[in-house]
Amino acid sequence: MAAVAELNPSSPCKRPALCSSLKCSYALSRHYNRRSLFLRPAPVSRGSKIYCSVTSNEIQAPVAVKIDDPKKKAECYGVFCLTYDLKALASGEVFGPNQPIALKLLGSQRSIQALEGVAMELEDSLFPLLREVSIGIDPYEVFQDAEWALLIGAKPRGPGMERAGLLDINGQIFAEQGKALNAVASRNVQVIVVGNPCNTNALICLKNAPNIPAKNFHALTRLDENRAKCQLALKAGVFYDKVSNVTIWGNHSTTQVPDFLNAKIDGLPVKEVVKDTKWLEEEFTEKVQKRGGVLIQKWGRSSAASTSVSILDAIRSLVTPTPEGDWFSSGVYTTGNPYSIAEDIVFSMPCRSKGDGDYELVKDVVFDDYLWSRIKKTEAELLAEKKCVAHLTGEGVAVCDLPGDTMLPGEM
Ligand code: LMR
């Protein structure tokens, strides 16, 4: 197996606001590429732990940097882009201690030096399971036989840019990557789209990859789930591992719906533990919806470490059996969903996995008026985004009439 990272000037790093003009994405395959760095065996690194209630001065500063001048050499590329994911993937924390991997990093002409630097770092880390690192700038080469593709790169909204423009620019990146995956990746490649707006980017990607099952495409909402768990744990005064069954419904945007109706704390319905409904409906919900933006306001950059951890969590959730009675959130293709959510969009819903990379949607969830009305709002937003990218999904002419309050978490 291997992972790919993409760094190029036309589609910058991850979600908007992490790096203003730097792009990166990741994928995984079993096949080795021409430009390989072979790595020597070394002890397996220890798993990392994170805690909900760290304060900002306990968080390791990200190496991410905004690069406004495309000619300016990148000073650094961010823990999210280059360190956390690759390290945890390479160390066996995600795929287990017996699974060797090959990392394939997709970049651009401009970022090739940086990619070489990353490859050197990986080489010097002596990860015992990392058998190959290869880099390239052509997705048709780099995605060859990929088994996992982590698509991080997306352009942030620039000054004066309409959201429709943002959807279009990013959509083009994901349309191209979808085509490349369709042409050369493993027929069962699992794709995790992180670059924002990730739900609609994932939709574009899957529409451009008709030979890959639509079910294999995920938009990352695990970060939102982790944020919701953290807030519920803090409110209830328990450690976050006591919080389970948390669904994020809908879009990775400020309309997302953190579901406290079905969630549990210590096996009990949240509403039996946290009796303050006003807090749940207002403060908790808004905190989770806007967490990404608040974080950016505080330290000037988009979430990095927590996003990385959540990507790893998202992969882990698909490659290990979901604990009995629990579930995880992922933005997945809605066609055939049991909740009557509009078909043919990518919507975050509760999933369970047997650990084989596949998932099924959880049926035994309940809805009340509050939850359902909010689900309809985030659904409307995604349907509007879909119309806006019709030219990229092969569905005709785009008509962009987005709800006024459509925002990414980082755009507040
Ligand atoms: C987040 O939720 O932290 C990011 O999606 C925010 C952003 O736009 O980078």
Short mmCIF file of C-alpha atoms and ligand atoms in Angstrom, two decimals:
data_model
loop_
_atom_site.label_atom_id
_atom_site.label_comp_id
_atom_site.label_asym_id
_atom_site.label_seq_id
_atom_site.Cartn_x
_atom_site.Cartn_y
_atom_site.Cartn_z
CA MET A 1 0.00 0.00 0.00
CA ALA A 2 1.07 3.60 -0.39
CA ALA A 3 -0.10 7.16 0.15
CA VAL A 4 0.05 10.16 -2.13
CA ALA A 5 0.28 13.83 -1.26
CA GLU A 6 -0.36 16.61 -3.67
CA LEU A 7 1.16 20.03 -3.48
CA ASN A 8 0.71 22.50 -6.27
CA PRO A 9 0.09 26.18 -6.74
CA SER A 10 -3.23 25.96 -8.52
CA SER A 11 -4.99 24.05 -5.77
CA PRO A 12 -3.59 24.88 -2.36
CA CYS A 13 -3.37 23.04 0.87
CA LYS A 14 -6.32 21.16 2.29
CA ARG A 15 -9.26 23.19 3.41
CA PRO A 16 -9.27 26.88 2.66
CA ALA A 17 -7.30 28.92 5.15
CA LEU A 18 -4.69 26.35 6.07
CA CYS A 19 -2.31 27.59 3.42
CA SER A 20 -3.51 30.27 1.10
CA SER A 21 -1.96 29.06 -2.11
CA LEU A 22 -0.43 25.70 -1.38
CA LYS A 23 -2.10 22.48 -2.31
CA CYS A 24 -1.77 18.97 -1.00
CA SER A 25 -3.62 15.65 -1.29
CA TYR A 26 -2.85 12.02 -0.39
CA ALA A 27 -3.51 8.49 -1.77
CA LEU A 28 -2.47 4.85 -1.20
CA SER A 29 -1.38 1.96 -3.47
CA ARG A 30 0.42 -1.34 -3.51
CA HIS A 31 2.51 -0.72 -6.55
CA TYR A 32 5.92 0.78 -6.62
CA ASN A 33 6.82 3.77 -8.74
CA ARG A 34 9.92 4.55 -10.70
CA ARG A 35 11.12 7.32 -8.40
CA SER A 36 11.48 5.31 -5.26
CA LEU A 37 13.29 5.85 -2.04
CA PHE A 38 13.80 2.62 -0.18
CA LEU A 39 13.74 2.76 3.55
CA ARG A 40 15.47 0.72 6.16
CA PRO A 41 13.69 -1.17 8.97
CA ALA A 42 13.34 0.47 12.36
CA PRO A 43 11.18 0.07 15.49
CA VAL A 44 7.49 0.85 15.16
CA SER A 45 6.69 4.27 16.59
CA ARG A 46 4.25 4.57 19.45
CA GLY A 47 0.65 5.61 18.81
CA SER A 48 -0.10 9.26 19.48
CA LYS A 49 -2.78 10.43 21.88
CA ILE A 50 -4.73 13.64 21.78
CA TYR A 51 -6.91 15.17 24.42
CA CYS A 52 -9.96 17.36 24.02
CA SER A 53 -9.06 20.03 26.47
CA VAL A 54 -5.59 21.06 25.47
CA THR A 55 -5.02 24.77 25.51
CA SER A 56 -3.52 26.58 22.57
CA ASN A 57 -0.06 26.82 24.10
CA GLU A 58 0.04 23.06 24.48
CA ILE A 59 -0.58 22.54 20.80
CA GLN A 60 2.46 22.14 18.66
CA ALA A 61 2.47 25.01 16.21
CA PRO A 62 1.84 23.89 12.67
CA VAL A 63 4.55 24.30 10.13
CA ALA A 64 1.90 25.41 7.66
CA VAL A 65 2.42 28.75 6.02
CA LYS A 66 0.48 31.03 3.76
CA ILE A 67 2.22 31.64 0.48
CA ASP A 68 0.70 34.62 -1.20
CA ASP A 69 3.34 35.03 -3.86
CA PRO A 70 3.37 31.91 -6.01
CA LYS A 71 6.98 32.58 -6.94
CA LYS A 72 7.99 32.64 -3.30
CA LYS A 73 9.43 29.34 -2.16
CA ALA A 74 7.35 27.59 0.44
CA GLU A 75 8.93 27.94 3.87
CA CYS A 76 7.13 24.94 5.22
CA TYR A 77 4.15 22.82 4.47
CA GLY A 78 2.26 22.15 7.63
CA VAL A 79 2.08 19.30 10.07
CA PHE A 80 -1.19 18.39 8.50
CA CYS A 81 0.11 18.16 4.99
CA LEU A 82 3.40 16.55 5.49
CA THR A 83 4.03 15.21 8.92
CA TYR A 84 1.10 13.86 10.86
CA ASP A 85 -0.65 11.86 8.19
CA LEU A 86 2.38 10.39 6.58
CA LYS A 87 3.99 9.58 9.90
CA ALA A 88 0.97 7.80 11.27
CA LEU A 89 0.38 6.00 7.99
CA ALA A 90 4.01 4.99 7.78
CA SER A 91 4.26 3.88 11.40
CA GLY A 92 1.49 1.29 11.22
CA GLU A 93 -0.92 3.22 13.45
CA VAL A 94 -3.64 3.04 10.83
CA PHE A 95 -3.20 -0.10 8.77
CA GLY A 96 -1.67 -2.17 11.54
CA PRO A 97 1.83 -3.37 12.39
CA ASN A 98 1.96 -6.02 9.67
CA GLN A 99 0.96 -3.99 6.65
CA PRO A 100 3.86 -2.57 4.64
CA ILE A 101 2.97 0.55 2.70
CA ALA A 102 4.24 2.60 -0.22
CA LEU A 103 3.57 6.34 -0.13
CA LYS A 104 2.99 8.10 -3.42
CA LEU A 105 3.05 11.85 -3.16
CA LEU A 106 1.41 13.95 -5.84
CA GLY A 107 2.70 17.46 -6.26
CA SER A 108 3.36 20.06 -8.90
CA GLN A 109 6.35 21.49 -10.70
CA ARG A 110 6.52 24.20 -8.09
CA SER A 111 6.33 21.92 -5.10
CA ILE A 112 8.56 19.12 -6.29
CA GLN A 113 11.47 20.28 -4.13
CA ALA A 114 9.22 20.27 -1.12
CA LEU A 115 8.07 16.78 -1.97
CA GLU A 116 11.65 15.66 -2.18
CA GLY A 117 12.17 17.16 1.27
CA VAL A 118 9.21 15.20 2.58
CA ALA A 119 10.55 12.03 1.04
CA MET A 120 13.89 12.69 2.74
CA GLU A 121 12.15 13.20 6.07
CA LEU A 122 10.29 9.95 5.65
CA GLU A 123 13.48 8.18 4.71
CA ASP A 124 15.25 9.49 7.78
CA SER A 125 12.40 8.40 10.02
CA LEU A 126 13.23 4.71 9.46
CA PHE A 127 9.62 3.57 9.53
CA PRO A 128 9.74 -0.20 9.38
CA LEU A 129 6.57 -0.55 7.35
CA LEU A 130 7.29 2.15 4.82
CA ARG A 131 8.89 0.30 1.93
CA GLU A 132 8.73 2.95 -0.71
CA VAL A 133 8.17 6.65 -1.22
CA SER A 134 7.60 8.01 -4.68
CA ILE A 135 6.75 11.47 -5.84
CA GLY A 136 5.29 12.87 -9.03
CA ILE A 137 3.25 15.64 -10.58
CA ASP A 138 1.04 13.66 -12.92
CA PRO A 139 -2.05 12.21 -11.20
CA TYR A 140 -2.31 9.58 -13.93
CA GLU A 141 1.10 8.28 -12.84
CA VAL A 142 0.87 8.85 -9.14
CA PHE A 143 -2.62 7.36 -8.72
CA GLN A 144 -1.58 4.21 -10.56
CA ASP A 145 -3.05 1.26 -8.62
CA ALA A 146 -3.71 3.46 -5.57
CA GLU A 147 -5.78 1.70 -2.93
CA TRP A 148 -6.38 4.76 -0.80
CA ALA A 149 -6.51 8.32 -2.09
CA LEU A 150 -6.51 11.20 0.36
CA LEU A 151 -7.45 14.29 -1.61
CA ILE A 152 -6.46 17.26 0.45
CA GLY A 153 -5.77 20.04 -2.01
CA ALA A 154 -8.30 22.81 -2.44
CA LYS A 155 -8.09 26.48 -3.16
CA PRO A 156 -9.17 28.90 -0.46
CA ARG A 157 -11.69 31.60 -1.25
CA GLY A 158 -9.70 34.65 -2.29
CA PRO A 159 -10.72 38.28 -1.76
CA GLY A 160 -13.80 39.15 -3.77
CA MET A 161 -14.28 35.59 -4.94
CA GLU A 162 -17.87 34.41 -5.12
CA ARG A 163 -18.62 31.08 -3.56
CA ALA A 164 -19.73 29.90 -6.99
CA GLY A 165 -16.21 30.72 -8.21
CA LEU A 166 -14.72 28.74 -5.37
CA LEU A 167 -16.91 25.75 -6.17
CA ASP A 168 -15.88 25.97 -9.79
CA ILE A 169 -12.12 26.25 -9.20
CA ASN A 170 -12.04 23.48 -6.66
CA GLY A 171 -14.47 21.41 -8.63
CA GLN A 172 -12.08 21.41 -11.56
CA ILE A 173 -9.33 20.00 -9.38
CA PHE A 174 -11.58 17.21 -8.15
CA ALA A 175 -12.97 16.50 -11.59
CA GLU A 176 -9.43 16.03 -12.87
CA GLN A 177 -8.45 13.85 -9.95
CA GLY A 178 -11.64 11.81 -10.35
CA LYS A 179 -10.76 11.18 -13.99
CA ALA A 180 -7.24 10.13 -13.09
CA LEU A 181 -8.46 7.78 -10.36
CA ASN A 182 -10.99 6.36 -12.78
CA ALA A 183 -8.28 5.68 -15.32
CA VAL A 184 -5.49 4.22 -13.22
CA ALA A 185 -6.35 3.60 -9.56
CA SER A 186 -7.29 0.23 -8.08
CA ARG A 187 -10.91 -0.56 -8.98
CA ASN A 188 -11.64 -0.60 -5.29
CA VAL A 189 -9.72 2.53 -4.32
CA GLN A 190 -11.13 4.23 -1.24
CA VAL A 191 -11.15 8.00 -1.65
CA ILE A 192 -11.28 10.47 1.22
CA VAL A 193 -11.93 14.04 0.13
CA VAL A 194 -10.70 16.64 2.59
CA GLY A 195 -10.33 19.75 0.44
CA ASN A 196 -13.28 22.06 0.87
CA PRO A 197 -16.10 22.21 0.04
CA CYS A 198 -15.47 18.53 0.62
CA ASN A 199 -18.98 17.12 0.16
CA THR A 200 -19.46 18.68 -3.24
CA ASN A 201 -15.85 18.04 -4.23
CA ALA A 202 -16.42 14.36 -3.40
CA LEU A 203 -19.57 14.38 -5.53
CA ILE A 204 -17.66 15.87 -8.46
CA CYS A 205 -14.87 13.38 -8.00
CA LEU A 206 -17.16 10.35 -7.98
CA LYS A 207 -19.12 11.59 -10.97
CA ASN A 208 -15.86 11.76 -12.89
CA ALA A 209 -14.91 8.24 -11.85
CA PRO A 210 -17.77 6.07 -13.10
CA ASN A 211 -15.67 2.90 -12.98
CA ILE A 212 -15.16 3.20 -9.23
CA PRO A 213 -18.12 2.45 -6.94
CA ALA A 214 -19.70 5.70 -5.73
CA LYS A 215 -19.77 4.13 -2.29
CA ASN A 216 -15.98 4.35 -2.15
CA PHE A 217 -15.97 8.15 -1.96
CA HIS A 218 -16.01 9.88 1.41
CA ALA A 219 -16.08 13.53 2.41
CA LEU A 220 -14.30 14.09 5.72
CA THR A 221 -16.74 14.92 8.50
CA ARG A 222 -14.91 12.90 11.10
CA LEU A 223 -13.29 16.10 12.34
CA ASP A 224 -16.75 17.48 13.08
CA GLU A 225 -17.69 14.26 14.87
CA ASN A 226 -14.55 14.49 16.99
CA ARG A 227 -15.33 18.12 17.78
CA ALA A 228 -18.86 17.20 18.85
CA LYS A 229 -17.56 14.38 21.06
CA CYS A 230 -15.11 16.73 22.66
CA GLN A 231 -17.78 19.33 23.51
CA LEU A 232 -20.19 16.74 24.90
CA ALA A 233 -17.43 15.20 27.00
CA LEU A 234 -16.44 18.58 28.39
CA LYS A 235 -20.04 19.43 29.25
CA ALA A 236 -20.68 16.08 30.93
CA GLY A 237 -17.32 16.11 32.72
CA VAL A 238 -16.25 12.78 31.28
CA PHE A 239 -13.37 11.70 29.10
CA TYR A 240 -14.25 11.76 25.42
CA ASP A 241 -14.08 7.99 25.03
CA LYS A 242 -17.34 7.84 26.98
CA VAL A 243 -19.15 9.65 24.16
CA SER A 244 -20.48 7.43 21.38
CA ASN A 245 -23.02 7.26 18.56
CA VAL A 246 -22.35 10.80 17.41
CA THR A 247 -23.59 11.54 13.91
CA ILE A 248 -22.77 14.63 11.94
CA TRP A 249 -25.52 14.99 9.35
CA GLY A 250 -25.03 16.81 6.08
CA ASN A 251 -22.48 19.23 4.79
CA HIS A 252 -19.06 20.06 6.23
CA SER A 253 -20.19 23.66 6.56
CA THR A 254 -21.90 25.80 9.13
CA THR A 255 -25.22 24.06 8.35
CA GLN A 256 -23.92 20.68 9.49
CA VAL A 257 -26.03 19.00 12.16
CA PRO A 258 -24.28 17.45 15.16
CA ASP A 259 -26.89 14.94 16.35
CA PHE A 260 -27.32 14.93 20.12
CA LEU A 261 -30.62 13.05 19.93
CA ASN A 262 -29.04 9.72 19.05
CA ALA A 263 -25.67 10.30 20.71
CA LYS A 264 -24.77 8.65 24.01
CA ILE A 265 -22.63 9.44 27.00
CA ASP A 266 -21.57 6.41 29.00
CA GLY A 267 -24.21 4.39 27.17
CA LEU A 268 -27.04 6.78 28.11
CA PRO A 269 -28.84 9.13 25.72
CA VAL A 270 -27.11 12.50 25.83
CA LYS A 271 -30.35 14.21 26.82
CA GLU A 272 -30.47 12.12 30.00
CA VAL A 273 -26.99 13.24 30.96
CA VAL A 274 -27.00 16.81 29.68
CA LYS A 275 -30.44 18.09 30.64
CA ASP A 276 -29.84 21.58 29.31
CA THR A 277 -31.69 21.36 25.96
CA LYS A 278 -31.10 25.02 25.22
CA TRP A 279 -27.34 24.42 25.47
CA LEU A 280 -27.58 21.41 23.18
CA GLU A 281 -29.70 23.12 20.57
CA GLU A 282 -27.89 26.42 20.54
CA GLU A 283 -24.44 26.57 22.11
CA PHE A 284 -23.29 23.03 21.41
CA THR A 285 -24.62 22.95 17.86
CA GLU A 286 -23.15 26.29 16.93
CA LYS A 287 -19.84 25.53 18.59
CA VAL A 288 -19.38 22.41 16.48
CA GLN A 289 -20.61 24.09 13.29
CA LYS A 290 -18.26 27.03 13.67
CA ARG A 291 -15.31 25.40 15.40
CA GLY A 292 -13.09 25.54 12.32
CA GLY A 293 -13.67 29.27 11.91
CA VAL A 294 -13.09 30.08 15.57
CA LEU A 295 -9.85 28.15 15.44
CA ILE A 296 -8.71 30.15 12.44
CA GLN A 297 -9.60 33.39 14.21
CA LYS A 298 -7.54 32.35 17.23
CA TRP A 299 -4.34 31.31 15.60
CA GLY A 300 -4.67 32.47 12.05
CA ARG A 301 -4.60 29.05 10.48
CA SER A 302 -6.97 26.30 9.71
CA SER A 303 -7.11 23.19 11.87
CA ALA A 304 -4.09 21.05 11.13
CA ALA A 305 -3.28 18.41 13.72
CA SER A 306 -6.93 17.68 14.53
CA THR A 307 -7.77 17.37 10.85
CA SER A 308 -4.89 14.96 10.38
CA VAL A 309 -5.99 12.87 13.33
CA SER A 310 -9.53 12.82 11.98
CA ILE A 311 -8.35 11.60 8.57
CA LEU A 312 -6.54 8.77 10.28
CA ASP A 313 -9.64 8.07 12.39
CA ALA A 314 -11.73 8.02 9.22
CA ILE A 315 -9.46 5.47 7.56
CA ARG A 316 -9.18 3.42 10.73
CA SER A 317 -12.97 3.31 10.99
CA LEU A 318 -13.11 1.64 7.60
CA VAL A 319 -10.31 -0.84 8.16
CA THR A 320 -11.31 -1.98 11.66
CA PRO A 321 -14.70 -3.34 12.70
CA THR A 322 -16.92 -0.69 14.29
CA PRO A 323 -17.44 -1.47 18.00
CA GLU A 324 -20.78 -3.16 18.68
CA GLY A 325 -23.63 -0.65 18.93
CA ASP A 326 -21.56 2.34 17.86
CA TRP A 327 -21.07 4.10 14.53
CA PHE A 328 -19.00 6.82 12.88
CA SER A 329 -19.82 9.73 10.58
CA SER A 330 -18.72 10.06 7.01
CA GLY A 331 -19.90 12.09 4.05
CA VAL A 332 -21.10 9.40 1.66
CA TYR A 333 -23.20 9.03 -1.46
CA THR A 334 -26.90 9.22 -0.60
CA THR A 335 -28.46 7.12 -3.34
CA GLY A 336 -30.38 4.31 -1.62
CA ASN A 337 -30.15 5.85 1.86
CA PRO A 338 -32.79 4.72 4.36
CA TYR A 339 -33.55 8.19 5.79
CA SER A 340 -35.26 9.80 2.77
CA ILE A 341 -32.44 12.24 2.35
CA ALA A 342 -32.26 13.49 -1.25
CA GLU A 343 -30.49 11.05 -3.53
CA ASP A 344 -27.36 11.72 -5.56
CA ILE A 345 -25.48 14.01 -3.19
CA VAL A 346 -22.68 13.40 -0.69
CA PHE A 347 -24.11 13.78 2.80
CA SER A 348 -22.64 12.94 6.17
CA MET A 349 -24.52 10.06 7.77
CA PRO A 350 -23.95 7.36 10.42
CA CYS A 351 -21.94 4.39 9.13
CA ARG A 352 -20.73 1.06 10.42
CA SER A 353 -17.94 -1.06 8.98
CA LYS A 354 -16.92 -4.67 9.23
CA GLY A 355 -13.33 -3.50 8.82
CA ASP A 356 -13.06 -4.43 5.17
CA GLY A 357 -13.00 -0.85 3.85
CA ASP A 358 -16.72 -0.98 3.10
CA TYR A 359 -19.52 0.42 5.27
CA GLU A 360 -23.25 0.24 5.74
CA LEU A 361 -25.59 3.00 6.86
CA VAL A 362 -27.04 2.67 10.35
CA LYS A 363 -30.79 2.19 10.28
CA ASP A 364 -31.78 2.45 13.92
CA VAL A 365 -31.57 6.20 14.40
CA VAL A 366 -34.46 8.41 15.41
CA PHE A 367 -35.45 11.89 14.30
CA ASP A 368 -37.44 14.62 15.97
CA ASP A 369 -38.68 17.89 14.47
CA TYR A 370 -35.61 19.80 15.57
CA LEU A 371 -33.18 17.32 14.05
CA TRP A 372 -35.16 16.84 10.86
CA SER A 373 -35.63 20.55 10.18
CA ARG A 374 -31.89 21.09 10.44
CA ILE A 375 -31.17 18.10 8.25
CA LYS A 376 -33.44 19.64 5.61
CA LYS A 377 -31.47 22.88 5.77
CA THR A 378 -28.09 21.26 5.23
CA GLU A 379 -29.65 19.08 2.51
CA ALA A 380 -30.95 22.21 0.73
CA GLU A 381 -27.48 23.69 0.84
CA LEU A 382 -25.93 20.60 -0.74
CA LEU A 383 -28.60 20.45 -3.43
CA ALA A 384 -27.85 24.08 -4.26
CA GLU A 385 -24.10 23.36 -4.38
CA LYS A 386 -24.78 20.44 -6.69
CA LYS A 387 -26.67 22.66 -9.15
CA CYS A 388 -23.75 25.02 -9.03
CA VAL A 389 -21.32 22.37 -10.28
CA ALA A 390 -23.56 20.68 -12.86
CA HIS A 391 -21.00 21.51 -15.56
CA LEU A 392 -18.43 19.43 -13.67
CA THR A 393 -20.63 16.44 -12.93
CA GLY A 394 -21.86 15.99 -16.49
CA GLU A 395 -25.34 17.21 -15.64
CA GLY A 396 -25.65 20.19 -17.94
CA VAL A 397 -25.46 23.89 -17.28
CA ALA A 398 -24.60 25.11 -13.81
CA VAL A 399 -27.15 27.29 -12.04
CA CYS A 400 -25.77 28.86 -8.92
CA ASP A 401 -28.31 30.06 -6.42
CA LEU A 402 -26.71 29.32 -3.09
CA PRO A 403 -28.37 30.05 0.25
CA GLY A 404 -27.03 33.35 1.59
CA ASP A 405 -25.55 31.82 4.70
CA THR A 406 -23.66 29.04 2.96
CA MET A 407 -20.26 29.02 4.61
CA LEU A 408 -17.39 26.71 5.18
CA PRO A 409 -16.45 26.48 8.85
CA GLY A 410 -13.32 28.41 8.03
CA GLU A 411 -15.11 31.25 6.29
CA MET A 412 -16.84 32.85 9.24
C1 LMR B 1 -12.23 23.06 9.54
O1 LMR B 1 -13.34 22.60 9.73
O2 LMR B 1 -11.39 23.21 10.44
C2 LMR B 1 -11.83 23.50 8.17
O3 LMR B 1 -12.67 22.94 7.23
C3 LMR B 1 -11.85 24.97 8.12
C4 LMR B 1 -11.29 25.50 6.85
O4 LMR B 1 -12.05 26.06 6.07
O5 LMR B 1 -10.10 25.32 6.62
#
